Coordinates of C-alpha atoms in Angstrom, one line a residue:
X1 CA 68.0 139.1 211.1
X2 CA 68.8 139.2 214.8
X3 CA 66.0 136.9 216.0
X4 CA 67.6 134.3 213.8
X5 CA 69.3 131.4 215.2
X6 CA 71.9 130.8 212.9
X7 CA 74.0 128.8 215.4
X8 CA 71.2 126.3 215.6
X9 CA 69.9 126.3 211.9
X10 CA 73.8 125.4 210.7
X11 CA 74.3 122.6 213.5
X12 CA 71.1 120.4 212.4
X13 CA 72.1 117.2 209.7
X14 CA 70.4 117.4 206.5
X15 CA 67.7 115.0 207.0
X16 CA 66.4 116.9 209.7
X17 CA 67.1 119.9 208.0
X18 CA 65.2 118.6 205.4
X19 CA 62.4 117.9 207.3
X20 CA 62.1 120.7 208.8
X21 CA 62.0 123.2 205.6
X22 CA 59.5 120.7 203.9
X23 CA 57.4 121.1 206.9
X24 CA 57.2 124.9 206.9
X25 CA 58.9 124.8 210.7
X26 CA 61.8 126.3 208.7
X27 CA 61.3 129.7 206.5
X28 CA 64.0 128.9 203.2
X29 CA 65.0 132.6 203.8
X30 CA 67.3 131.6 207.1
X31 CA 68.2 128.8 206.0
X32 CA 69.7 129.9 202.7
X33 CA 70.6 133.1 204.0
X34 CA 73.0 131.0 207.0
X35 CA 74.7 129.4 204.9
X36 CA 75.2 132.2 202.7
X37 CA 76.9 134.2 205.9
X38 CA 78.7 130.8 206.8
X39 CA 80.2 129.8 203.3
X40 CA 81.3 133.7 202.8
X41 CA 83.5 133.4 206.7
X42 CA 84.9 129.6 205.5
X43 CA 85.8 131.2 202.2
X44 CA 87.9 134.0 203.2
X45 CA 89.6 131.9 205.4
X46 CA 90.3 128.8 202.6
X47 CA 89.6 130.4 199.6
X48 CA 87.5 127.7 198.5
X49 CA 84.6 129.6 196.4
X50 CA 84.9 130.1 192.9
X51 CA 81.4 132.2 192.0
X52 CA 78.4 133.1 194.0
X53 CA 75.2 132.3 192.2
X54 CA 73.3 135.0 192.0
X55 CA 70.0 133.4 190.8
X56 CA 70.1 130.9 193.6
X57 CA 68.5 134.3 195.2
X58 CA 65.1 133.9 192.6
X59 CA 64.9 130.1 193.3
X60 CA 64.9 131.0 196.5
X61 CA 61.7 133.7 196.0
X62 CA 60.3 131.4 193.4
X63 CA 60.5 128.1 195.8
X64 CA 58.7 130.3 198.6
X65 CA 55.8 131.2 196.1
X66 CA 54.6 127.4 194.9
X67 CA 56.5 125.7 197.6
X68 CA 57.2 122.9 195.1
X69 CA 58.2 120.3 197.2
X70 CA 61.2 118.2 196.5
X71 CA 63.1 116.0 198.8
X72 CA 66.0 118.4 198.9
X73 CA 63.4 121.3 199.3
X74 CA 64.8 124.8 200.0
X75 CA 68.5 122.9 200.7
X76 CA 71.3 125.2 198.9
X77 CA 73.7 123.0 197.4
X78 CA 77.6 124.0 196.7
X79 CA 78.6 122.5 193.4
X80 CA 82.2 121.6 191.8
X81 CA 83.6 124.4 189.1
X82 CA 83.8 121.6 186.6
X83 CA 80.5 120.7 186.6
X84 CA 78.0 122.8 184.4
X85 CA 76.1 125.4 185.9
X86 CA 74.1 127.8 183.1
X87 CA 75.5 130.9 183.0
X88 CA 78.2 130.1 185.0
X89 CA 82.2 129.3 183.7
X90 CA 83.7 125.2 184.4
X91 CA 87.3 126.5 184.1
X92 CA 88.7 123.9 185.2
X93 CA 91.7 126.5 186.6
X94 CA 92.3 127.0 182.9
X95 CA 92.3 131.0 181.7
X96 CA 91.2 130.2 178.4
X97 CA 87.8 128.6 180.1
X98 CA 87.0 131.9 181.3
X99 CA 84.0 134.2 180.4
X100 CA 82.6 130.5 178.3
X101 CA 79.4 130.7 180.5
X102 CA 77.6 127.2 180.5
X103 CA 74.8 127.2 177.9
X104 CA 72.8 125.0 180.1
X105 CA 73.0 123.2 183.3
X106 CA 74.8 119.9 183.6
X107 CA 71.8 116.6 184.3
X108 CA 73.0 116.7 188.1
X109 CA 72.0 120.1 188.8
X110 CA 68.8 120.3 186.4
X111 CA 67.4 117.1 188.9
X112 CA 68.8 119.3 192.1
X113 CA 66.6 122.0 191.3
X114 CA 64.3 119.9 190.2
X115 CA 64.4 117.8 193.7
X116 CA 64.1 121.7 195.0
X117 CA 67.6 122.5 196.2
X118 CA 69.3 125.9 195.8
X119 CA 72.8 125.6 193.9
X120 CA 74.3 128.4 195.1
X121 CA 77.8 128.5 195.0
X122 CA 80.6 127.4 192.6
X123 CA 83.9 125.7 194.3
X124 CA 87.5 126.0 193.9
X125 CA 89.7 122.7 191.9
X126 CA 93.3 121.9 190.7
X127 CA 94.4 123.3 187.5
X128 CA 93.3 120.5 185.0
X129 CA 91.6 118.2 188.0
X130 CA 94.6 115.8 187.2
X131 CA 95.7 116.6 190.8
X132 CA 94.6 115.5 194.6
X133 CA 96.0 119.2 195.9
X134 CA 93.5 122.6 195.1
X135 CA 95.2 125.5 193.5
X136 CA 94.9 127.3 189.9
X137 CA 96.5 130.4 188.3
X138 CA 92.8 132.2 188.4
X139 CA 91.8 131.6 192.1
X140 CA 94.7 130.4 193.9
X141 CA 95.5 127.8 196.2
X142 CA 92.3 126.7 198.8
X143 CA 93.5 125.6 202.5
X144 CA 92.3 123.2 204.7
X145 CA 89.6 124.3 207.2
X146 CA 91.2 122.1 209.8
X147 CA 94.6 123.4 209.6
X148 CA 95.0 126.5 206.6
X149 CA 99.2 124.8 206.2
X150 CA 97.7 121.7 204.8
X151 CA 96.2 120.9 201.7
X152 CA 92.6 120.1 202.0
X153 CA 92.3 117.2 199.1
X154 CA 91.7 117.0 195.5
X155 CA 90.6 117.8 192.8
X156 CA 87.2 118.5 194.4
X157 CA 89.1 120.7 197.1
X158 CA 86.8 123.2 197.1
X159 CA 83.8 121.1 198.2
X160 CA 86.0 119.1 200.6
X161 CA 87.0 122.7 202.3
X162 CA 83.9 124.5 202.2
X163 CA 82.0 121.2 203.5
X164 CA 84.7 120.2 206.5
X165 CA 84.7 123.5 207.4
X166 CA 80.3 124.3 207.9
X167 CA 80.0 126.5 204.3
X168 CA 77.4 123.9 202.5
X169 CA 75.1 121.0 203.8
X170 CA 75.3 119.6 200.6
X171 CA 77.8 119.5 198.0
X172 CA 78.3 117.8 194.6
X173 CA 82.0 116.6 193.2
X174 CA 83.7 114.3 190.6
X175 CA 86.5 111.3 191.3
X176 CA 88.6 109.9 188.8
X177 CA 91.5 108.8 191.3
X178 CA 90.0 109.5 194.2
X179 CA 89.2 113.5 194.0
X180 CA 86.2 112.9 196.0
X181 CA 87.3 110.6 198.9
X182 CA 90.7 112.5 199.2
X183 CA 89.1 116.0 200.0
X184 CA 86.2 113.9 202.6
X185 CA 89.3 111.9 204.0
X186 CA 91.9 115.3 204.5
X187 CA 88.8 117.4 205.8
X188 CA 87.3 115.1 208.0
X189 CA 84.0 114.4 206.7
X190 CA 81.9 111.8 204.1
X191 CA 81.8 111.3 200.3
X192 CA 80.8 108.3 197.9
X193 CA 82.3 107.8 194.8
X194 CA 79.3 105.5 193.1
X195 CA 80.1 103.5 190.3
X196 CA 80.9 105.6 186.8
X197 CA 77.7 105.7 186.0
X198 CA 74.9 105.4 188.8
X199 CA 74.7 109.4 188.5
X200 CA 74.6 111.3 185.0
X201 CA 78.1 112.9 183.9
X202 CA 76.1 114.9 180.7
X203 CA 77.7 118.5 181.0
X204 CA 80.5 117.2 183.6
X205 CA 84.0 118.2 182.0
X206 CA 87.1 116.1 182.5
X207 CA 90.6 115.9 182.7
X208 CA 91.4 113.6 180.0
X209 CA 88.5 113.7 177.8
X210 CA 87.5 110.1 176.0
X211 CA 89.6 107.8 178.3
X212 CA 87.7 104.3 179.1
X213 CA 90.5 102.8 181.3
X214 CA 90.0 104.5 184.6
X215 CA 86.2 105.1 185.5
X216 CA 85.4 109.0 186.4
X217 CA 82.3 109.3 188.3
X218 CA 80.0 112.1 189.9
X219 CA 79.2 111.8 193.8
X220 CA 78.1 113.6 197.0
X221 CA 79.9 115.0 200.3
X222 CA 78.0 115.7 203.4
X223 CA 78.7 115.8 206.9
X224 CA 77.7 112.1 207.3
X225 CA 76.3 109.3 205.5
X226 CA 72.5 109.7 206.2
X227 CA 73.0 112.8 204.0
X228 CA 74.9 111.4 201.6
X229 CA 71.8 108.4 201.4
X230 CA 69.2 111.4 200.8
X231 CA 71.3 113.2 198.3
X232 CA 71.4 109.8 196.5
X233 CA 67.7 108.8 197.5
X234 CA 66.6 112.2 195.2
X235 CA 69.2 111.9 192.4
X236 CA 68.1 108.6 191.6
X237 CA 64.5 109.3 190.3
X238 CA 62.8 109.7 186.6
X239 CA 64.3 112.6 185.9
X240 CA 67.4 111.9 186.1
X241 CA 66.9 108.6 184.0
X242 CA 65.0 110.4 181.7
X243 CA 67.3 113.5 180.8
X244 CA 69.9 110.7 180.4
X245 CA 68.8 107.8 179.3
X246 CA 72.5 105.9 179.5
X247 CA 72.1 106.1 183.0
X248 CA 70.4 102.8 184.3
X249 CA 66.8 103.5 185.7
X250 CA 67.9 102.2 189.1
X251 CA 66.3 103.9 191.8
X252 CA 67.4 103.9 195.5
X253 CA 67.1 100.6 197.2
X254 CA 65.5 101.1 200.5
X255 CA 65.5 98.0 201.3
X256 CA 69.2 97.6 200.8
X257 CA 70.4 100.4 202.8
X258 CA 68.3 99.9 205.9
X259 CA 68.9 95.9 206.2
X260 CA 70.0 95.1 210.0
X261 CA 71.5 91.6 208.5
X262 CA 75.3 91.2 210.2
X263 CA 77.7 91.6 207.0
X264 CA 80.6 89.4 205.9
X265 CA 83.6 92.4 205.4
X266 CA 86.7 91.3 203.8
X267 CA 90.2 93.6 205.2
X268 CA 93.2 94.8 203.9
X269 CA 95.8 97.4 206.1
X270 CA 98.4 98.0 203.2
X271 CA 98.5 97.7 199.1
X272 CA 101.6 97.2 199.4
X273 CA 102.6 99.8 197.4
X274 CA 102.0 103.0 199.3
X275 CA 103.0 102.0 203.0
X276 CA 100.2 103.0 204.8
X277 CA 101.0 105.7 208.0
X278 CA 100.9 104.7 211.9
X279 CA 97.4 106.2 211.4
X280 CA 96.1 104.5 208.4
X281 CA 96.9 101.4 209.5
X282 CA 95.0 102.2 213.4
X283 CA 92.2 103.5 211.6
X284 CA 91.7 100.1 209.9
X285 CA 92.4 98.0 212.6
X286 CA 90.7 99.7 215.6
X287 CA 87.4 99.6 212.8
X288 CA 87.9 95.9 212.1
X289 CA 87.6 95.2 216.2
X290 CA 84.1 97.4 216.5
X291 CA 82.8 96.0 213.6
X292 CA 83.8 92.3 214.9
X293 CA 82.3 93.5 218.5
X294 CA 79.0 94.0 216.5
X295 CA 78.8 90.7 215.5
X296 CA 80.1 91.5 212.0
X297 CA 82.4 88.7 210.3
X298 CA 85.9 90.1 209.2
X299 CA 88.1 88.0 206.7
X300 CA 91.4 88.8 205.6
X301 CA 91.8 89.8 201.9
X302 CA 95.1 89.3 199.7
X303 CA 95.6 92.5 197.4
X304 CA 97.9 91.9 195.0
X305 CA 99.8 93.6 191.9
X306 CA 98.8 97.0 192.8
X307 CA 101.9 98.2 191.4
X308 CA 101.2 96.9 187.7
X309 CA 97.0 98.3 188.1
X310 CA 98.7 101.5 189.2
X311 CA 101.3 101.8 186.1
X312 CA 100.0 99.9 183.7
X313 CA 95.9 100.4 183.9
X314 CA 95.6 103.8 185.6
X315 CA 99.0 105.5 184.4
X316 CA 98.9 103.9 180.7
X317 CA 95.2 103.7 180.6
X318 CA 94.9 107.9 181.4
X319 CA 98.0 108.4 179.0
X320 CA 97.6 106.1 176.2
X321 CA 97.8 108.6 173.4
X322 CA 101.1 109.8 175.2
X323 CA 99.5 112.8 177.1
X324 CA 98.6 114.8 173.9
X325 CA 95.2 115.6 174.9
X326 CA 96.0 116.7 178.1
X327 CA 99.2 118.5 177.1
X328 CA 96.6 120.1 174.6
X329 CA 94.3 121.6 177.3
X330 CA 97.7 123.6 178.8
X331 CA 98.3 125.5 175.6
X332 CA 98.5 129.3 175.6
X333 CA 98.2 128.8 180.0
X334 CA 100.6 131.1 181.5
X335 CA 101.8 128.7 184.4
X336 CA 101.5 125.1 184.9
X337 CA 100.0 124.7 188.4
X338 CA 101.2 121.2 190.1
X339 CA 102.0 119.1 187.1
X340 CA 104.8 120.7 185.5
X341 CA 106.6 116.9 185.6
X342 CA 103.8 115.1 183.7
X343 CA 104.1 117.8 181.1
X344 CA 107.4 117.6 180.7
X345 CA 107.4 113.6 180.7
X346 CA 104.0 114.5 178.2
X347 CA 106.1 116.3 176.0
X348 CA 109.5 114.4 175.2
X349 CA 109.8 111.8 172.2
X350 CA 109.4 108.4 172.5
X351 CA 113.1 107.5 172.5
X352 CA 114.2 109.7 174.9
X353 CA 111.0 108.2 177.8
X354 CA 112.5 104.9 176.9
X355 CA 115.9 106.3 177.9
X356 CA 114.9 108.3 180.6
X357 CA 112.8 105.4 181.8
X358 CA 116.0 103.1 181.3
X359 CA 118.5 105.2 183.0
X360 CA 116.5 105.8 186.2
X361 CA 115.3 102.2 186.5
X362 CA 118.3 100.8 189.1
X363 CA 117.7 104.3 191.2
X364 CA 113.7 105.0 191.2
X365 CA 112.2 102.3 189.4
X366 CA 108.4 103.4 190.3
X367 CA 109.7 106.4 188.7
X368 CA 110.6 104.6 185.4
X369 CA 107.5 102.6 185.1
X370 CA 105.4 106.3 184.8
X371 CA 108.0 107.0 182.5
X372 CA 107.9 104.0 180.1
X373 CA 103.7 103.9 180.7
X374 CA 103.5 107.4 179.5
X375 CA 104.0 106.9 175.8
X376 CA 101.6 106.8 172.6
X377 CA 100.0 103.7 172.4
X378 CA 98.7 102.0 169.1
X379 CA 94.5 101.6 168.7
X380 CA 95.7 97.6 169.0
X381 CA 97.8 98.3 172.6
X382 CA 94.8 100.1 173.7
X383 CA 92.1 97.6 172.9
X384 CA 94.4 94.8 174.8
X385 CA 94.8 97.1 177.7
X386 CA 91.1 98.0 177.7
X387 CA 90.6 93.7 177.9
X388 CA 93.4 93.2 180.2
X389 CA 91.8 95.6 183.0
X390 CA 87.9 94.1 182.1
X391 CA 89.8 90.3 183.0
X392 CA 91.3 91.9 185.7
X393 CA 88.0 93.6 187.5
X394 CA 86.5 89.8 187.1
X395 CA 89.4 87.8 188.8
X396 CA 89.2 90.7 191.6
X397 CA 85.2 89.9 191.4
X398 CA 85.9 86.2 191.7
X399 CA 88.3 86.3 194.5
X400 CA 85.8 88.3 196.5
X401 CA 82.6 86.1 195.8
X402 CA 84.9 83.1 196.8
X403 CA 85.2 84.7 200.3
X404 CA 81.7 85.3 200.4
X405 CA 82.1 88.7 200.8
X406 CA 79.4 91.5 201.0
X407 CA 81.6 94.8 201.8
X408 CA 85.4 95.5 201.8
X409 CA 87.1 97.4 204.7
X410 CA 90.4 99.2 203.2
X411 CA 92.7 102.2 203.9
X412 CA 92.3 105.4 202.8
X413 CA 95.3 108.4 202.6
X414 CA 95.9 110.6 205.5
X415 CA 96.2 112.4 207.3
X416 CA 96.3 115.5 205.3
X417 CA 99.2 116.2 203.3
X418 CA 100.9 119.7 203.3
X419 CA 99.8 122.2 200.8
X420 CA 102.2 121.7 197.7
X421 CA 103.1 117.4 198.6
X422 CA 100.2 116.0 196.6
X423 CA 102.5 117.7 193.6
X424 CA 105.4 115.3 194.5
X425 CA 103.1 112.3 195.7
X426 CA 101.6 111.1 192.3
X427 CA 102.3 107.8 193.5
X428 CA 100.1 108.2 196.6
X429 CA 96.9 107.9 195.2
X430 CA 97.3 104.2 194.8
X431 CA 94.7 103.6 197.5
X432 CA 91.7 105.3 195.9
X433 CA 92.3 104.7 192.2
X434 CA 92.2 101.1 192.1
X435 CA 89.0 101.6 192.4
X436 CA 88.6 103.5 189.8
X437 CA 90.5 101.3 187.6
X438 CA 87.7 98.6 189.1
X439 CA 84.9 101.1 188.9
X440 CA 83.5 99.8 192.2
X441 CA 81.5 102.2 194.3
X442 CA 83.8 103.6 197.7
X443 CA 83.0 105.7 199.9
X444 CA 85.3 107.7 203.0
X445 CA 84.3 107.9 206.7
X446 CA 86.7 109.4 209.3
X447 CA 87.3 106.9 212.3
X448 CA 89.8 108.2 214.1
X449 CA 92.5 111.2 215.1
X450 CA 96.1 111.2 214.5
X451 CA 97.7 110.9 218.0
X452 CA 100.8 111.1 219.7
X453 CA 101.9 108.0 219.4
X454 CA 101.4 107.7 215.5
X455 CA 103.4 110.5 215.1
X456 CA 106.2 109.1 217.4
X457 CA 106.1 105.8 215.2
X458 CA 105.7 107.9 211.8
X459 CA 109.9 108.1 212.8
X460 CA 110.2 104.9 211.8
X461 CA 108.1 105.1 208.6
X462 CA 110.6 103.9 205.4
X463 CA 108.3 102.9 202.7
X464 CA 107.9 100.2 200.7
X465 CA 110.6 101.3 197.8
X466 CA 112.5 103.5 200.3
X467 CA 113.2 106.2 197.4
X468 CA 112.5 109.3 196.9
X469 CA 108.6 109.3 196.9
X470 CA 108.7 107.2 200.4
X471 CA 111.0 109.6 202.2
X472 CA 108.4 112.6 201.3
X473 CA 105.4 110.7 201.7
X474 CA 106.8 110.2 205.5
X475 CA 107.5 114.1 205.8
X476 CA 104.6 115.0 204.1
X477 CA 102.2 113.2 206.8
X478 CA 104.6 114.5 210.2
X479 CA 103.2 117.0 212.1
X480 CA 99.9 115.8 211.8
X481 CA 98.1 115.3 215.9
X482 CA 94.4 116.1 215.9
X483 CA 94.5 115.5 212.3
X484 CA 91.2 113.8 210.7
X485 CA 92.1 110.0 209.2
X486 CA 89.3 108.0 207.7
X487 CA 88.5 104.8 206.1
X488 CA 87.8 103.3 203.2
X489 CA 84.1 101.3 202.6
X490 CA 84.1 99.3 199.2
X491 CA 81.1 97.6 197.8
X492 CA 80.8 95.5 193.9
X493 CA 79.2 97.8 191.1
X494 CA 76.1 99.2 191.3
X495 CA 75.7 98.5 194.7
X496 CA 76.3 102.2 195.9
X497 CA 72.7 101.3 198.9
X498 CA 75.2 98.2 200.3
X499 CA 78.0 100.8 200.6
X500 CA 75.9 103.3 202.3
X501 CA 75.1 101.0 204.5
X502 CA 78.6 99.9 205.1
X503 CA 79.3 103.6 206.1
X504 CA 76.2 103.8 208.3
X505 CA 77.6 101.0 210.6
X506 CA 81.4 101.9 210.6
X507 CA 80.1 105.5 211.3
X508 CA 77.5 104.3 214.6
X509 CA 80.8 102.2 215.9

């Protein structure tokens, strides 16, 4: 329709947009029908949609009949492959998942519609989701709208692309290691990964079904925080507590997320374990000066043992029946798509990881700890594991509530990584998935750009282990000026509103 403005209709935030459809200054028909145009131009240039669907175009009729009003009224909404949509395939990036429609939708998107959004497309994800790149045997490899030689994040890739690059207001991913905050951090825009279970997971798939060590959880990506806030604002009502009724009848706290109080923000620039780029580590300082500017108080915080959460909680914990159920899920696949080395590791007998695991100690010995963690454990081992990471979370707990703290300031991964790195990085994912292993709520807001002078210090970049992994992770991040790089913004469990409002500040500044 020529008299349409899409221009204008595509550059308003979602509040506003919101606002405006609820209103009636808005018909739904432009405003679906834009980003309909817009996500099918981002698509053919990242290959980030999986399936258009079609009955998004009968909500749309239907919504215009009883104008049913919801706070997400008329809003289409691009939602991850994995998580159930009826009639629709999760594949996963698994060929055997095809043509298995969904019988019914997943809890997220029943309270969507319900809230009156349009679901209306289906987005790309690694093969297996056990991945932070985005590429399958069935739809290929999605690019990054920023820059189409890079990847654009993982394993909710597709959302992070389409999203970063205009294609969707509004979309809705999983993190189990930090799938949602790497594709927000690599393609320049928001996400919140809320605690495991603020948001339902009923009709969600997962890479490793049944695992309890490392928290998955189902979260947001917008543009900015004040849309991530109203996606959260309309997820957490009755419905949703009452078509799952394990999720805790928390609604959003308002009260919370619009507080003007100054906040006491512990700091960290490294883990110590993944040595953070020139970027990474301007990002976090350059944030702690604005924030200290606005009258915020900033205290140093002492990570430690991120190695040991990383091998021992995350690696054992995802692993602990040796990789057989996720070795099962490959069966009959005709290609292995970025994680042909955990299979293989997956795969070989126990004496020969504790002698692969031996031998390579001396020469990579982060290398040999993924080794030696990826074996079958006993029910006893994983009982002790599952008590050693709950005494863990509460000595993190206590050292934070001895500082006072409210929020945590920390570093997030970037700038984006080639296509085909995350494959060789496992290791790199150290940032997000401790808190994972914590199951605090994090969310990802980009601060800053990569500049000419990072990249001229990136030349000096060795790494904390100075093997292998280090010497790519320093390749991997080169060539990187104009580059989105973002931060990290950490809150205790169940306080996703404190978060928020964490990001709402360090956004303003």
């Amino acid at each position: 329709n020529p008299s349409v403005n899409v221009v204008s209709i595509l550059s308003l935030p979602l509040p506003e947009l919101s606002k405006k459809l609820r209103d009636g200054s808005l018909p739904l028909d432009h405003v679906f029908y834009a980003y309909v145009g817009k996500a099918l131009q981002i698509a053919t240039e990242t290959n980030c949609i999986t399936e258009y669907l079609q009955e998004s175009e009968t909500q749309l009729r239907k919504a215009k009949l009883t104008g049913k009003q919801g706070l997400l009224y008329g809003v289409p909404v691009s939602i991850k492959d994995s998580i159930d949509c009826q009639g629709h395939d999760s594949t996963m990036g698994f060929i055997k998942n095809l043509n298995k429609p969904a019988a019914e939708d997943s809890v997220v998107v029943q309270v969507l519609r319900r809230q009156g959004a349009i679901p209306f497309v289906k987005t790309n994800v690694p093969q297996s989701l056990i991945s932070y790149d985005c590429k399958n045997i069935i739809f290929g490899q999605t690019r990054n709208p920023l820059l189409y030689t890079r990847t654009p994040g993982g394993s909710s890739g597709g959302e992070g692309a389409l999203v970063g690059g205009g294609g969707s207001i509004l979309g809705i991913g999983t993190d189990v290691g930090g799938s949602l905050r790497f594709p927000a951090a690599f393609c320049g825009i928001c996400a919140l990964k809320p605690t495991g279970n603020r948001l339902s997971k009923r009709g969600v798939l997962s890479g490793v079904v049944g695992q309890k060590a490392v928290a998955a959880a189902v979260g947001p990506l917008a543009k900015d925080k004040e849309s991530l806030a109203l996606c959260l604002r309309a997820l957490l009502c009755e419905d949703m507590f009452s078509l799952d009724s394990t999720v805790p009848p928390l609604p959003f706290n308002e009260e919370v997320y619009s507080s003007t109080q100054p906040l006491r923000i512990g700091y960290y620039e490294t883990d110590f374990f993944t040595m953070p780029s020139p970027a990474m580590r301007r990002a976090v300082r350059e944030t702690k000066q604005l924030l200290e500017e606005a009258g915020h108080t900033l205290v140093p915080f002492e990570l430690t043992n991120v190695d040991y959460v990383i091998f021992n909680f995350c690696v054992r914990g995802m692993f602990a029946d040796g990789g057989t159920s996720f070795i099962k899920k490959f069966n009959g696949e005709l290609e292995k798509v970025g994680v042909g080395l955990l299979i293989c590791l997956a795969k070989s007998p126990h004496w020969l990881k504790t002698l692969l695991s031996w031998i390579a100690k001396p020469f990579v010995p982060r290398f040999s700890s993924i080794i030696a963690n990826m074996r079958a454990n006993t029910v006893d081992e994983v009982w002790s594991l599952h008590h050693e990471i709950e005494e863990f979370c509460h000595q993190f707990i206590a050292q934070w509530k001895k500082l006072n703290l409210d929020v945590m300031l920390c570093p997030m991964l970037g700038p984006a990584l080639g296509i085909g790195y995350p494959g060789k990085l496992s290791v790199a994912v150290s940032y997000t998935m401790l808190y994972n292993a914590l199951d605090f709520p994090a969310g990802v807001v980009p601060v800053t750009m990569v500049t000419d002078e990072d990249e001229e210090e990136l030349k000096d970049y060795k790494g904390y282990y100075r093997d292998w992994w280090d010497r790519t992770l320093a390749k991997a991040f080169g060539g990187s000026v104009g580059m989105p790089v973002a931060v990290q913004c950490v809150a205790l469990p169940w306080q996703e509103e404190l978060c928020l409002r964490f990001m709402k500040e360090v956004e303003r500044l």
